[in-house]
Amino acid sequence: MTIRDDVTIQKDSLSLKTVQLETTLGPAELSWNGEKLARFAWLPKRAKRKSGLVAADLTDTQRDLIQDVVDYAAGIRIDFAKVPTDLSHGTPFQQKIWEACQRIPYGEVVTYGELARLAGRPGAARAVGTAMSQNRIPLIIPCHRVISAGNKIGGFTSPQGISLKKRLLDLEAGSPTDFKMPQKSNFGKMPK
């Protein structure tokens, strides 16, 4: 992959390698701690661009993930379940929730309560909501696929808020114009 002109790379004070790029969903930023993705953010449309490193400072794995993010935003089905992530900022409970969330299939949704049950904490739906709000790697840990009970959209922490969550769910449902809730997932369902 060739790094395009709209990709900017820099190293920040925490020794993270940070990349900014444009996607059809808006500007995004990825930061790696070594080979593990530590942060992903959808940026405000008018975010100040950073400058710094050259494309040669990226590994093949990092270049591939950048391309996958661009492709995902363009409507190509991408599975981010195996992307190595740095979850060290979270509690053990949050890490378990994020790991379970990362396995929710493309185009499917689960409720906060279902995700709590999958993580072995039935009844902890509110704590799951808190974990989702602390997720530093949305899209890769697809918190947009977690909804409220009763098929309600729930919250979403990003500069674009709920409107971006709806766009991501629409993209995955293949309906880019009118919001339609994706199918409820059978992911992790326990047999009765």
mmCIF file of C-alpha atoms in Angstrom:
data_model
loop_
_atom_site.group_PDB
_atom_site.id
_atom_site.type_symbol
_atom_site.label_atom_id
_atom_site.label_comp_id
_atom_site.label_asym_id
_atom_site.label_seq_id
_atom_site.Cartn_x
_atom_site.Cartn_y
_atom_site.Cartn_z
ATOM 1 C CA MET A 1 0.000 0.000 0.000
ATOM 2 C CA THR A 2 1.185 3.491 -0.742
ATOM 3 C CA ILE A 3 0.595 6.010 2.010
ATOM 4 C CA ARG A 4 -1.394 8.802 0.420
ATOM 5 C CA ASP A 5 -0.979 12.543 0.879
ATOM 6 C CA ASP A 6 -3.939 12.606 3.268
ATOM 7 C CA VAL A 7 -2.164 10.361 5.802
ATOM 8 C CA THR A 8 -0.010 12.128 8.379
ATOM 9 C CA ILE A 9 2.250 10.301 10.820
ATOM 10 C CA GLN A 10 3.914 11.447 14.031
ATOM 11 C CA LYS A 11 5.319 10.131 17.301
ATOM 12 C CA ASP A 12 3.870 11.693 20.420
ATOM 13 C CA SER A 13 5.304 12.155 23.889
ATOM 14 C CA LEU A 14 4.027 8.761 25.096
ATOM 15 C CA SER A 15 6.057 6.905 22.457
ATOM 16 C CA LEU A 16 2.888 6.168 20.529
ATOM 17 C CA LYS A 17 3.070 6.182 16.764
ATOM 18 C CA THR A 18 0.088 8.236 15.573
ATOM 19 C CA VAL A 19 -1.438 8.356 12.093
ATOM 20 C CA GLN A 20 -4.168 10.697 10.861
ATOM 21 C CA LEU A 21 -6.102 9.935 7.704
ATOM 22 C CA GLU A 22 -9.175 10.924 5.746
ATOM 23 C CA THR A 23 -11.958 8.416 5.182
ATOM 24 C CA THR A 24 -15.362 8.706 3.559
ATOM 25 C CA LEU A 25 -16.786 8.763 7.115
ATOM 26 C CA GLY A 26 -14.514 11.656 8.099
ATOM 27 C CA PRO A 27 -11.025 12.111 9.514
ATOM 28 C CA ALA A 28 -9.639 9.427 11.814
ATOM 29 C CA GLU A 29 -6.585 8.932 13.997
ATOM 30 C CA LEU A 30 -4.860 5.681 14.987
ATOM 31 C CA SER A 31 -2.099 5.356 17.609
ATOM 32 C CA TRP A 32 0.069 2.306 18.239
ATOM 33 C CA ASN A 33 2.033 1.298 21.305
ATOM 34 C CA GLY A 34 4.575 -0.922 19.567
ATOM 35 C CA GLU A 35 2.558 -3.323 17.411
ATOM 36 C CA LYS A 36 -0.647 -2.986 19.466
ATOM 37 C CA LEU A 37 -3.298 -0.444 18.569
ATOM 38 C CA ALA A 38 -3.745 1.796 21.621
ATOM 39 C CA ARG A 39 -6.184 4.413 20.303
ATOM 40 C CA PHE A 40 -8.570 5.029 17.444
ATOM 41 C CA ALA A 41 -10.597 8.194 17.166
ATOM 42 C CA TRP A 42 -13.026 9.697 14.723
ATOM 43 C CA LEU A 43 -11.899 13.324 14.626
ATOM 44 C CA PRO A 44 -14.003 16.459 14.277
ATOM 45 C CA LYS A 45 -14.262 17.559 10.636
ATOM 46 C CA ARG A 46 -12.041 20.585 11.298
ATOM 47 C CA ALA A 47 -9.402 18.796 13.367
ATOM 48 C CA LYS A 48 -5.957 20.362 13.226
ATOM 49 C CA ARG A 49 -3.642 18.126 11.215
ATOM 50 C CA LYS A 50 -0.409 16.924 12.785
ATOM 51 C CA SER A 51 2.790 16.442 10.854
ATOM 52 C CA GLY A 52 5.889 14.433 11.539
ATOM 53 C CA LEU A 53 7.135 11.010 10.466
ATOM 54 C CA VAL A 54 7.420 9.511 7.011
ATOM 55 C CA ALA A 55 5.542 6.441 5.761
ATOM 56 C CA ALA A 56 8.703 4.344 6.126
ATOM 57 C CA ASP A 57 8.144 4.494 9.904
ATOM 58 C CA LEU A 58 5.074 2.259 9.581
ATOM 59 C CA THR A 59 5.173 -1.527 9.712
ATOM 60 C CA ASP A 60 3.353 -3.613 7.114
ATOM 61 C CA THR A 61 0.762 -4.523 9.766
ATOM 62 C CA GLN A 62 0.139 -0.841 10.511
ATOM 63 C CA ARG A 63 -0.138 0.003 6.796
ATOM 64 C CA ASP A 64 -2.596 -2.866 6.348
ATOM 65 C CA LEU A 65 -4.778 -1.616 9.217
ATOM 66 C CA ILE A 66 -4.804 1.913 7.772
ATOM 67 C CA GLN A 67 -5.976 0.493 4.443
ATOM 68 C CA ASP A 68 -8.585 -1.646 6.222
ATOM 69 C CA VAL A 69 -10.002 1.449 7.970
ATOM 70 C CA VAL A 70 -10.197 3.310 4.643
ATOM 71 C CA ASP A 71 -11.815 0.283 2.973
ATOM 72 C CA TYR A 72 -14.303 -0.185 5.834
ATOM 73 C CA ALA A 73 -15.391 3.455 5.556
ATOM 74 C CA ALA A 74 -15.894 2.913 1.817
ATOM 75 C CA GLY A 75 -18.343 0.087 2.534
ATOM 76 C CA ILE A 76 -16.065 -2.945 2.229
ATOM 77 C CA ARG A 77 -16.733 -5.619 4.844
ATOM 78 C CA ILE A 78 -13.654 -5.753 7.113
ATOM 79 C CA ASP A 79 -13.159 -8.000 10.150
ATOM 80 C CA PHE A 80 -11.144 -6.239 12.862
ATOM 81 C CA ALA A 81 -11.481 -9.097 15.401
ATOM 82 C CA LYS A 82 -7.820 -10.116 15.211
ATOM 83 C CA VAL A 83 -6.256 -6.648 15.396
ATOM 84 C CA PRO A 84 -3.792 -6.645 18.333
ATOM 85 C CA THR A 85 -4.967 -4.064 20.863
ATOM 86 C CA ASP A 86 -3.474 -2.421 23.950
ATOM 87 C CA LEU A 87 -6.209 -2.532 26.597
ATOM 88 C CA SER A 88 -3.900 -1.884 29.553
ATOM 89 C CA HIS A 89 -5.737 1.320 30.546
ATOM 90 C CA GLY A 90 -8.873 -0.615 31.494
ATOM 91 C CA THR A 91 -9.896 -2.607 34.532
ATOM 92 C CA PRO A 92 -9.962 -6.420 34.207
ATOM 93 C CA PHE A 93 -13.766 -6.213 33.818
ATOM 94 C CA GLN A 94 -13.488 -3.572 31.074
ATOM 95 C CA GLN A 95 -10.827 -5.603 29.270
ATOM 96 C CA LYS A 96 -13.107 -8.654 29.310
ATOM 97 C CA ILE A 97 -15.999 -6.571 27.959
ATOM 98 C CA TRP A 98 -13.839 -5.035 25.201
ATOM 99 C CA GLU A 99 -12.482 -8.444 24.181
ATOM 100 C CA ALA A 100 -16.040 -9.801 23.915
ATOM 101 C CA CYS A 101 -17.161 -6.703 22.008
ATOM 102 C CA GLN A 102 -14.307 -7.087 19.505
ATOM 103 C CA ARG A 103 -15.795 -10.458 18.502
ATOM 104 C CA ILE A 104 -19.289 -9.108 17.638
ATOM 105 C CA PRO A 105 -19.687 -9.899 13.932
ATOM 106 C CA TYR A 106 -19.946 -7.201 11.265
ATOM 107 C CA GLY A 107 -23.550 -6.199 10.626
ATOM 108 C CA GLU A 108 -24.893 -7.590 13.906
ATOM 109 C CA VAL A 109 -25.797 -5.956 17.210
ATOM 110 C CA VAL A 110 -26.069 -7.064 20.833
ATOM 111 C CA THR A 111 -27.550 -5.257 23.816
ATOM 112 C CA TYR A 112 -25.531 -3.972 26.747
ATOM 113 C CA GLY A 113 -27.154 -6.711 28.849
ATOM 114 C CA GLU A 114 -26.240 -9.449 26.377
ATOM 115 C CA LEU A 115 -22.634 -8.265 26.305
ATOM 116 C CA ALA A 116 -22.571 -8.292 30.132
ATOM 117 C CA ARG A 117 -23.794 -11.896 30.113
ATOM 118 C CA LEU A 118 -21.174 -12.869 27.512
ATOM 119 C CA ALA A 119 -18.495 -11.445 29.800
ATOM 120 C CA GLY A 120 -19.791 -13.519 32.713
ATOM 121 C CA ARG A 121 -21.463 -10.599 34.512
ATOM 122 C CA PRO A 122 -25.217 -10.889 33.929
ATOM 123 C CA GLY A 123 -26.992 -7.858 35.289
ATOM 124 C CA ALA A 124 -24.030 -5.535 34.660
ATOM 125 C CA ALA A 125 -25.528 -3.734 31.647
ATOM 126 C CA ARG A 126 -24.784 -0.275 33.088
ATOM 127 C CA ALA A 127 -21.170 -1.241 33.747
ATOM 128 C CA VAL A 128 -20.957 -2.390 30.120
ATOM 129 C CA GLY A 129 -22.237 1.027 29.052
ATOM 130 C CA THR A 130 -19.499 2.642 31.122
ATOM 131 C CA ALA A 131 -16.889 0.311 29.590
ATOM 132 C CA MET A 132 -18.117 1.225 26.108
ATOM 133 C CA SER A 133 -17.791 4.942 26.919
ATOM 134 C CA GLN A 134 -14.170 4.312 27.995
ATOM 135 C CA ASN A 135 -13.326 2.364 24.811
ATOM 136 C CA ARG A 136 -10.275 4.036 23.246
ATOM 137 C CA ILE A 137 -10.450 1.909 20.111
ATOM 138 C CA PRO A 138 -13.967 2.287 18.644
ATOM 139 C CA LEU A 139 -14.456 0.632 15.257
ATOM 140 C CA ILE A 140 -11.785 -1.972 16.096
ATOM 141 C CA ILE A 141 -13.623 -2.722 19.352
ATOM 142 C CA PRO A 142 -16.991 -2.038 17.699
ATOM 143 C CA CYS A 143 -18.980 -0.396 20.485
ATOM 144 C CA HIS A 144 -21.324 0.942 17.781
ATOM 145 C CA ARG A 145 -22.674 -2.637 17.590
ATOM 146 C CA VAL A 146 -23.853 -2.472 21.218
ATOM 147 C CA ILE A 147 -27.375 -1.115 21.648
ATOM 148 C CA SER A 148 -29.865 -0.530 24.445
ATOM 149 C CA ALA A 149 -32.613 -2.971 25.340
ATOM 150 C CA GLY A 150 -35.695 -2.669 23.158
ATOM 151 C CA ASN A 151 -33.606 -2.097 20.008
ATOM 152 C CA LYS A 152 -32.834 1.503 20.974
ATOM 153 C CA ILE A 153 -29.631 2.985 19.568
ATOM 154 C CA GLY A 154 -28.029 3.799 22.945
ATOM 155 C CA GLY A 155 -25.080 6.143 23.335
ATOM 156 C CA PHE A 156 -21.868 6.708 21.390
ATOM 157 C CA THR A 157 -18.800 8.669 22.428
ATOM 158 C CA SER A 158 -17.349 10.511 19.429
ATOM 159 C CA PRO A 159 -17.352 14.103 18.163
ATOM 160 C CA GLN A 160 -20.205 13.130 15.800
ATOM 161 C CA GLY A 161 -22.126 11.240 18.521
ATOM 162 C CA ILE A 162 -25.192 9.147 17.742
ATOM 163 C CA SER A 163 -25.272 10.292 14.102
ATOM 164 C CA LEU A 164 -21.948 8.503 13.487
ATOM 165 C CA LYS A 165 -23.173 5.379 15.310
ATOM 166 C CA LYS A 166 -26.198 5.327 13.000
ATOM 167 C CA ARG A 167 -23.954 5.803 9.940
ATOM 168 C CA LEU A 168 -21.717 2.899 11.011
ATOM 169 C CA LEU A 169 -24.717 0.630 11.612
ATOM 170 C CA ASP A 170 -26.251 1.721 8.288
ATOM 171 C CA LEU A 171 -22.986 1.005 6.498
ATOM 172 C CA GLU A 172 -22.853 -2.491 7.963
ATOM 173 C CA ALA A 173 -26.543 -3.117 7.235
ATOM 174 C CA GLY A 174 -26.033 -2.053 3.617
ATOM 175 C CA SER A 175 -28.555 0.797 3.886
ATOM 176 C CA PRO A 176 -26.593 4.051 3.644
ATOM 177 C CA THR A 177 -29.570 6.420 3.533
ATOM 178 C CA ASP A 178 -32.240 5.574 6.118
ATOM 179 C CA PHE A 179 -31.282 4.164 9.481
ATOM 180 C CA LYS A 180 -32.323 0.541 9.871
ATOM 181 C CA MET A 181 -31.261 -1.456 12.905
ATOM 182 C CA PRO A 182 -29.001 -4.368 11.865
ATOM 183 C CA GLN A 183 -30.078 -7.869 12.754
ATOM 184 C CA LYS A 184 -29.855 -8.982 16.346
ATOM 185 C CA SER A 185 -26.877 -11.255 16.762
ATOM 186 C CA ASN A 186 -26.879 -14.916 17.677
ATOM 187 C CA PHE A 187 -23.273 -14.316 18.720
ATOM 188 C CA GLY A 188 -22.702 -15.878 22.109
ATOM 189 C CA LYS A 189 -26.306 -17.021 22.585
ATOM 190 C CA MET A 190 -26.581 -19.758 25.147
ATOM 191 C CA PRO A 191 -28.738 -22.756 24.214
ATOM 192 C CA LYS A 192 -31.832 -23.047 26.405
#
